[in-house]
Short mmCIF file of C-alpha atoms and ligand atoms in Angstrom, two decimals:
data_model
loop_
_atom_site.label_atom_id
_atom_site.label_comp_id
_atom_site.label_asym_id
_atom_site.label_seq_id
_atom_site.Cartn_x
_atom_site.Cartn_y
_atom_site.Cartn_z
CA MET B 179 0.25 -0.22 -0.04
CA GLY B 180 1.41 3.41 -1.09
CA SER B 181 0.07 6.95 -0.70
CA ARG B 182 -0.87 9.55 -3.56
CA ILE B 183 -1.86 13.19 -3.75
CA VAL B 184 -5.51 13.30 -5.17
CA ALA B 185 -5.82 17.00 -4.70
CA THR B 186 -4.21 20.08 -3.89
CA GLY B 187 -4.93 24.03 -3.13
CA ARG B 188 -3.45 27.31 -2.28
CA ALA B 189 -4.36 30.50 -0.79
CA THR B 190 -3.05 34.03 0.08
CA PRO B 191 -3.44 36.99 2.22
CA ARG B 192 -5.04 40.15 0.27
CA THR B 193 -2.69 42.21 0.68
CA VAL B 194 0.17 42.25 -2.21
CA ILE B 195 3.30 44.21 -1.74
CA THR B 196 5.17 44.87 -5.05
CA ASN B 197 8.99 45.65 -5.58
CA HIS B 198 7.86 49.39 -6.36
CA GLU B 199 5.97 49.81 -2.76
CA LEU B 200 9.10 48.54 -1.36
CA GLU B 201 11.11 50.89 -3.63
CA ARG B 202 9.08 53.59 -1.28
CA ARG B 203 9.64 52.24 1.98
CA MET B 204 13.74 51.12 1.87
CA ASP B 205 17.00 51.53 0.20
CA THR B 206 16.38 49.03 -2.47
CA SER B 207 15.26 48.76 -5.94
CA ASP B 208 12.82 46.68 -8.46
CA GLU B 209 15.93 46.27 -10.75
CA TRP B 210 18.32 44.45 -7.46
CA ILE B 211 15.27 42.78 -6.07
CA ARG B 212 14.39 41.22 -9.61
CA THR B 213 17.71 40.68 -10.79
CA ARG B 214 19.22 39.16 -7.60
CA THR B 215 16.16 36.71 -6.48
CA GLY B 216 13.65 36.90 -9.46
CA ILE B 217 11.03 38.11 -7.52
CA SER B 218 8.37 40.87 -8.06
CA GLN B 219 5.71 41.03 -5.60
CA ARG B 220 4.43 38.83 -2.80
CA TYR B 221 1.66 38.45 -0.25
CA THR B 222 1.90 39.69 2.68
CA LEU B 223 -0.31 39.14 6.51
CA CYS B 224 -1.59 41.98 7.74
CA THR B 225 -2.81 42.76 11.24
CA GLY B 226 -5.76 41.20 12.29
CA GLU B 227 -5.54 38.16 9.74
CA SER B 228 -5.20 35.02 10.69
CA LEU B 229 -2.57 32.47 8.48
CA VAL B 230 -4.41 29.82 10.12
CA GLU B 231 -7.82 31.07 8.27
CA VAL B 232 -5.54 31.05 5.14
CA ALA B 233 -4.52 27.32 5.55
CA GLU B 234 -8.15 26.64 5.94
CA ARG B 235 -9.37 28.14 2.90
CA ALA B 236 -6.38 25.99 0.46
CA SER B 237 -7.53 23.02 2.48
CA ARG B 238 -10.95 23.28 2.05
CA GLU B 239 -10.56 24.26 -1.53
CA ALA B 240 -8.13 20.74 -1.64
CA LEU B 241 -10.78 18.67 -0.23
CA ALA B 242 -13.83 19.95 -2.49
CA ARG B 243 -11.54 19.19 -5.48
CA ALA B 244 -10.47 15.43 -3.63
CA GLY B 245 -14.84 15.23 -3.15
CA MET B 246 -14.25 15.23 0.24
CA LYS B 247 -15.67 16.22 3.83
CA PRO B 248 -13.28 17.50 6.41
CA GLU B 249 -15.11 14.62 8.16
CA ASP B 250 -13.26 12.03 5.77
CA LEU B 251 -9.84 12.62 6.98
CA GLU B 252 -7.82 10.66 9.72
CA ALA B 253 -4.99 12.82 10.37
CA ILE B 254 -4.29 16.73 9.43
CA ILE B 255 -0.05 17.49 9.19
CA VAL B 256 0.91 20.93 9.05
CA GLY B 257 5.02 21.86 8.09
CA THR B 258 4.76 25.19 9.28
CA VAL B 259 7.25 27.81 11.65
CA SER B 260 4.10 30.39 11.86
CA SER B 261 1.72 29.43 14.65
CA ASP B 262 0.02 31.99 16.32
CA PHE B 263 0.85 30.45 19.65
CA GLY B 264 3.54 28.25 21.26
CA PHE B 265 1.11 25.82 21.70
CA PRO B 266 -1.09 24.35 20.69
CA SER B 267 -0.09 23.58 17.53
CA PHE B 268 -1.28 25.29 14.00
CA ALA B 269 -2.49 21.98 13.04
CA CYS B 270 -4.81 21.70 16.11
CA GLN B 271 -6.27 25.43 15.85
CA LEU B 272 -7.00 24.13 11.79
CA GLN B 273 -8.27 21.03 12.91
CA HIS B 274 -10.40 23.10 15.14
CA ARG B 275 -11.58 25.62 12.09
CA LEU B 276 -12.59 22.55 9.76
CA GLY B 277 -14.73 21.76 12.93
CA LEU B 278 -12.83 17.83 13.61
CA THR B 279 -12.74 16.93 17.11
CA SER B 280 -10.30 13.70 17.61
CA ILE B 281 -8.07 12.99 14.73
CA PRO B 282 -4.27 13.65 15.06
CA ALA B 283 -3.36 17.01 14.36
CA PHE B 284 0.08 18.04 14.44
CA ASP B 285 2.93 20.56 13.19
CA VAL B 286 6.48 19.83 11.80
CA ALA B 287 9.17 22.29 12.24
CA ALA B 288 11.54 22.07 9.40
CA ALA B 289 11.03 25.97 8.28
CA CYS B 290 11.28 26.11 4.32
CA SER B 291 11.55 22.07 4.17
CA GLY B 292 8.42 21.74 6.17
CA PHE B 293 6.14 20.68 3.48
CA ILE B 294 8.70 18.16 2.33
CA TYR B 295 9.15 16.60 5.75
CA ALA B 296 5.39 16.43 6.39
CA LEU B 297 5.07 14.85 3.27
CA SER B 298 7.58 12.05 4.14
CA VAL B 299 5.57 11.87 7.67
CA ALA B 300 2.47 11.34 6.07
CA ASP B 301 3.64 8.33 3.58
CA ALA B 302 5.68 6.60 5.87
CA THR B 303 2.83 6.88 8.23
CA MET B 304 0.17 5.52 5.55
CA ARG B 305 2.48 3.22 4.20
CA ALA B 306 2.39 1.28 7.82
CA GLY B 307 -1.25 1.11 7.43
CA GLU B 308 -1.82 3.76 10.14
CA TRP B 309 -4.10 6.09 7.90
CA SER B 310 -5.91 6.24 4.49
CA ARG B 311 -6.82 10.01 4.10
CA VAL B 312 -4.68 12.77 5.38
CA LEU B 313 -4.66 16.24 4.67
CA LEU B 314 -1.02 17.92 4.44
CA ILE B 315 -0.27 21.43 4.95
CA GLY B 316 2.72 24.02 3.97
CA ALA B 317 1.88 27.35 5.78
CA ASP B 318 4.26 30.18 6.48
CA ALA B 319 4.12 34.15 6.97
CA LEU B 320 7.74 34.89 7.37
CA SER B 321 6.87 38.25 6.21
CA THR B 322 5.65 39.37 9.56
CA MET B 323 9.04 38.27 11.20
CA VAL B 324 11.39 40.40 9.24
CA ASP B 325 12.65 43.41 10.46
CA TRP B 326 11.06 45.96 7.43
CA ASN B 327 14.20 47.90 8.05
CA ASP B 328 16.74 45.51 6.75
CA ARG B 329 16.76 45.27 3.25
CA SER B 330 18.84 42.32 2.88
CA THR B 331 15.60 40.06 4.42
CA ALA B 332 12.71 42.41 3.94
CA VAL B 333 12.34 42.20 0.27
CA LEU B 334 12.32 38.05 0.02
CA PHE B 335 9.74 36.81 1.88
CA GLY B 336 5.99 36.32 1.26
CA ASP B 337 3.03 34.60 2.89
CA GLY B 338 0.55 32.08 2.08
CA ALA B 339 -0.74 28.31 2.50
CA GLY B 340 -0.75 25.44 0.36
CA ALA B 341 -2.61 22.07 0.57
CA ALA B 342 -2.49 18.66 -0.48
CA VAL B 343 -5.15 15.44 -0.20
CA MET B 344 -3.45 12.07 0.16
CA VAL B 345 -5.07 8.53 0.29
CA SER B 346 -3.36 5.31 0.73
CA GLU B 347 -3.69 3.35 -2.61
CA PRO B 348 -2.02 0.45 -3.63
CA GLY B 349 -0.38 0.09 -7.76
CA GLN B 350 2.10 1.69 -9.31
CA ARG B 351 1.42 5.42 -8.48
CA GLY B 352 1.96 7.97 -5.92
CA VAL B 353 5.07 8.88 -3.33
CA LEU B 354 7.66 6.83 -4.82
CA GLY B 355 10.41 7.85 -2.11
CA SER B 356 11.65 10.57 0.14
CA ILE B 357 14.92 11.82 1.42
CA LEU B 358 15.22 14.32 4.43
CA ARG B 359 18.30 15.63 5.86
CA SER B 360 19.08 18.25 8.68
CA ALA B 361 22.51 19.88 9.86
CA GLY B 362 21.97 21.80 12.97
CA GLN B 363 25.51 22.82 12.92
CA HIS B 364 24.45 25.56 10.13
CA TRP B 365 21.15 27.03 12.45
CA ASP B 366 22.69 30.20 12.43
CA LEU B 367 22.53 30.90 8.86
CA LEU B 368 18.90 31.35 8.88
CA SER B 369 16.95 32.16 12.20
CA VAL B 370 14.56 34.06 13.94
CA ARG B 371 15.61 33.74 17.72
CA ASN B 372 12.50 35.14 19.73
CA ARG B 373 9.14 32.77 18.71
CA GLY B 374 5.96 34.53 17.63
CA ILE B 375 6.95 37.72 17.72
CA GLN B 376 5.59 39.73 14.92
CA SER B 377 5.49 42.72 12.96
CA PRO B 378 3.35 42.75 10.06
CA ILE B 379 4.04 45.25 7.52
CA ASP B 380 0.88 47.90 8.03
CA ALA B 381 2.35 47.75 11.78
CA GLU B 382 4.87 49.71 14.27
CA ALA B 383 8.47 48.84 13.40
CA ARG B 384 10.04 46.45 15.52
CA THR B 385 11.37 47.68 18.84
CA ASN B 386 14.14 45.22 19.22
CA GLN B 387 16.21 44.06 15.88
CA ASN B 388 17.04 40.61 17.83
CA ASP B 389 13.61 39.41 17.53
CA ALA B 390 13.82 39.27 13.57
CA ILE B 391 15.04 36.79 11.09
CA LYS B 392 18.37 36.60 10.45
CA MET B 393 20.11 35.52 7.15
CA LYS B 394 23.66 34.97 6.05
CA GLY B 395 22.22 34.95 2.93
CA PRO B 396 25.43 34.53 0.23
CA GLU B 397 26.78 31.15 2.94
CA LEU B 398 23.36 29.90 2.50
CA PHE B 399 22.74 30.23 -1.23
CA LYS B 400 26.18 28.01 -1.77
CA ILE B 401 25.27 25.02 0.82
CA ALA B 402 21.61 25.54 -0.41
CA VAL B 403 22.52 24.58 -4.49
CA LYS B 404 24.70 21.78 -3.26
CA SER B 405 22.30 20.19 -1.07
CA LEU B 406 19.64 20.57 -3.64
CA GLU B 407 21.94 18.99 -6.33
CA ASP B 408 22.80 16.50 -3.72
CA ILE B 409 19.40 15.14 -2.40
CA THR B 410 17.65 15.48 -6.11
CA ARG B 411 20.83 12.98 -7.54
CA ARG B 412 20.14 10.94 -4.06
CA VAL B 413 16.09 10.23 -4.04
CA ILE B 414 16.16 9.50 -8.01
CA GLU B 415 18.84 7.08 -7.96
CA ARG B 416 17.56 5.14 -5.04
CA ALA B 417 13.84 4.76 -7.15
CA GLY B 418 15.80 3.62 -9.67
CA VAL B 419 15.30 6.17 -12.26
CA THR B 420 17.44 8.58 -13.94
CA LEU B 421 17.21 12.60 -14.42
CA ASP B 422 15.86 12.32 -18.21
CA ASP B 423 12.76 10.28 -16.45
CA ILE B 424 11.92 13.34 -14.49
CA SER B 425 8.91 15.20 -16.12
CA LEU B 426 8.77 18.04 -13.86
CA ILE B 427 10.89 19.39 -10.89
CA ILE B 428 8.82 21.81 -7.99
CA PRO B 429 11.81 23.16 -6.12
CA HIS B 430 11.31 25.65 -3.22
CA GLN B 431 10.86 28.95 -4.48
CA ALA B 432 13.61 31.21 -2.48
CA ASN B 433 15.66 32.58 -5.31
CA LEU B 434 15.81 32.15 -9.22
CA ARG B 435 19.16 31.87 -9.00
CA ILE B 436 19.29 28.99 -6.87
CA ILE B 437 16.78 27.71 -8.93
CA ASN B 438 18.39 27.79 -11.81
CA ALA B 439 21.89 27.00 -10.31
CA VAL B 440 20.98 23.59 -9.35
CA GLY B 441 19.07 23.01 -12.50
CA GLU B 442 22.03 23.82 -14.58
CA ARG B 443 24.25 21.54 -11.99
CA LEU B 444 21.60 18.44 -12.70
CA GLY B 445 21.59 19.38 -16.06
CA ILE B 446 18.13 19.48 -16.67
CA LYS B 447 15.95 21.62 -18.84
CA PRO B 448 14.88 25.31 -17.60
CA GLU B 449 11.11 23.59 -19.12
CA LYS B 450 11.50 21.00 -16.38
CA VAL B 451 11.77 23.13 -13.76
CA PHE B 452 8.04 25.04 -11.98
CA THR B 453 9.22 28.61 -10.95
CA ASN B 454 6.47 31.13 -9.59
CA VAL B 455 8.97 32.86 -6.95
CA ASP B 456 8.46 36.18 -9.21
CA ARG B 457 4.75 36.37 -7.84
CA TYR B 458 4.97 35.14 -4.48
CA GLY B 459 8.93 35.54 -2.96
CA ASN B 460 9.88 33.10 -0.43
CA THR B 461 6.81 31.46 1.29
CA SER B 462 8.54 29.25 2.97
CA ALA B 463 6.86 25.85 3.84
CA ALA B 464 4.01 26.83 1.66
CA SER B 465 6.39 27.67 -1.56
CA VAL B 466 6.43 23.98 -3.15
CA PRO B 467 2.20 23.12 -2.45
CA ILE B 468 1.50 26.33 -3.72
CA ALA B 469 3.68 26.12 -6.94
CA LEU B 470 2.40 22.43 -6.77
CA ASP B 471 -1.38 23.50 -7.23
CA GLU B 472 -0.40 26.00 -9.63
CA ALA B 473 1.73 23.25 -11.69
CA ILE B 474 -1.55 21.37 -11.92
CA GLU B 475 -3.96 23.97 -12.63
CA SER B 476 -1.53 24.84 -15.76
CA GLY B 477 -1.70 21.52 -17.20
CA ARG B 478 2.09 21.03 -16.24
CA ILE B 479 1.32 17.27 -14.48
CA HIS B 480 -0.04 14.34 -16.42
CA ASP B 481 -0.71 11.10 -15.05
CA ASN B 482 2.09 8.60 -14.93
CA ASP B 483 4.47 11.72 -14.67
CA LEU B 484 7.35 11.34 -12.73
CA VAL B 485 7.28 15.01 -10.38
CA LEU B 486 10.34 15.68 -8.26
CA LEU B 487 9.76 18.40 -5.02
CA ASN B 488 12.68 20.01 -3.07
CA ALA B 489 13.91 22.12 -0.65
CA CYS B 490 16.36 23.68 1.88
CA GLY B 491 15.62 25.88 4.68
CA GLY B 492 16.52 26.98 8.23
CA GLY B 493 18.16 24.62 10.53
CA LEU B 494 19.35 23.91 7.91
CA THR B 495 17.12 21.31 6.95
CA TRP B 496 17.06 20.00 3.21
CA GLY B 497 14.48 17.12 1.52
CA ALA B 498 13.03 15.59 -1.72
CA ASN B 499 10.15 13.57 -2.71
CA LEU B 500 9.77 11.84 -5.85
CA ILE B 501 6.37 10.82 -7.24
CA ARG B 502 4.79 9.24 -9.84
CA TRP B 503 2.00 11.43 -10.50
O1 UT7 J 68 14.40 29.90 1.76
C1 UT7 J 68 15.44 29.28 2.63
C2 UT7 J 68 16.56 29.35 1.64
N1 UT7 J 68 17.12 30.62 1.39
C3 UT7 J 68 17.88 30.70 0.80
O2 UT7 J 68 18.58 29.84 0.25
C4 UT7 J 68 18.36 32.06 0.94
C5 UT7 J 68 19.50 32.16 -0.07
N2 UT7 J 68 20.43 33.49 -0.13
C6 UT7 J 68 19.79 34.26 -0.97
O3 UT7 J 68 18.76 34.45 -1.90
C7 UT7 J 68 21.03 35.51 -1.21
O4 UT7 J 68 22.21 35.46 -0.64
C8 UT7 J 68 19.91 37.10 -1.30
C9 UT7 J 68 19.14 37.18 -2.02
C10 UT7 J 68 19.63 37.14 0.26
C11 UT7 J 68 21.37 37.89 -1.15
O5 UT7 J 68 21.88 38.30 -2.62
P1 UT7 J 68 23.42 38.35 -3.26
O6 UT7 J 68 23.64 38.42 -4.47
O7 UT7 J 68 24.14 37.38 -2.17
O8 UT7 J 68 23.54 39.37 -2.16
P2 UT7 J 68 24.64 40.05 -0.80
O9 UT7 J 68 23.63 39.70 0.16
O10 UT7 J 68 25.97 39.46 -1.12
O11 UT7 J 68 24.63 41.17 -0.89
C12 UT7 J 68 25.37 42.29 -2.39
C13 UT7 J 68 25.07 43.86 -2.31
C14 UT7 J 68 25.51 44.34 -0.82
O12 UT7 J 68 25.88 45.71 -1.01
P3 UT7 J 68 27.70 45.56 -1.13
O13 UT7 J 68 27.92 45.26 0.01
O14 UT7 J 68 27.68 45.00 -2.69
O15 UT7 J 68 27.95 47.34 -1.42
C15 UT7 J 68 23.88 44.50 -0.22
O16 UT7 J 68 24.00 45.52 1.12
O17 UT7 J 68 23.80 44.20 -2.04
C16 UT7 J 68 22.92 44.86 -1.25
N3 UT7 J 68 21.97 44.37 -1.28
C17 UT7 J 68 20.94 45.04 -1.63
N4 UT7 J 68 20.66 46.17 -2.30
C18 UT7 J 68 19.59 46.73 -3.24
C19 UT7 J 68 21.24 43.35 -0.18
N5 UT7 J 68 19.76 43.68 0.06
C20 UT7 J 68 19.89 44.71 -1.05
C21 UT7 J 68 18.24 45.22 -1.34
N6 UT7 J 68 18.10 46.39 -2.58
N7 UT7 J 68 16.92 44.27 -0.82
#
């Protein structure tokens, strides 16, 4: 028995912030942001909005497309580092909003790799026969964690949620394998040291800059490129297929230059790599499921295609999932 994604959904906050708006707020330029990152705009959560509500919209869309009701679910797993509370978890808050009362619901905290990790956990547990219908979410709001005076991080992040409904199923289709990696010794390349102290774009400036996201961008860039190349080759090799067999790679959307560098090292044609970082920025754990949902919607994925998901982020964490669609 394996596991298969049968439907996806996505949702974002209402507010779009373009590079030109950021030009008016800080010493940056549309040109710098586009050429160094590929980003043109991002969605940001504003004061009074809830990321759990955004995740609920993505979840209900995925469930409707799967022809299911929330009551059909047997577990909820959320890849996130953006819960409103220290606890209860984001997943328990989402469970409550979906009107569910007793199924297991929990978060997986792996920063930008959160969805990749959550998918691997769901697949393993479903293979063990524990659950047969699981709601998987990637949701983050890192724009609320930046210092809006720090141009080196403020321009990068956007917010949103992506959802996938997984069912257990016999046969050749579904998740073929996942590989996960972490390197805690590099924790300080990307971190938020004071959890939960939010500062949305429309709020007062942070009083303590130490609460904000800290990133050593150029160092992280180099490790991300090497790690993503390595994990992609490993998951493909373990499944006994080749890079030529891959129909589409859906990478974490952190930076177009990272995506292109990994593609070049793998020798993959650009048309086999899905990107939407221009419209969303880096949405952390939400980026892969949002991109997956857009790839399906735009007809880029067909039955029996081999689809590869990968991500690298704070922790450091990285990983990949290989799926026969
Ligand atoms: O999601 C988790 C994974 N995330 C990543 O892997 C992110 C990895 N890192 C990156 O994507 C890139 O390192 C960044 C986009 C963060 C930065 O790009 P970079 O090409 O590595 O730039 P840099 O940090 O080396 O900065 C180059 C210059 C500096 O000026 P000087 O010192 O050369 O005069 C910065 O001060 O660009 C300047 N700069 C900016 N200029 C205009 C930095 N941010 C900005 C900005 N606007 N927003």
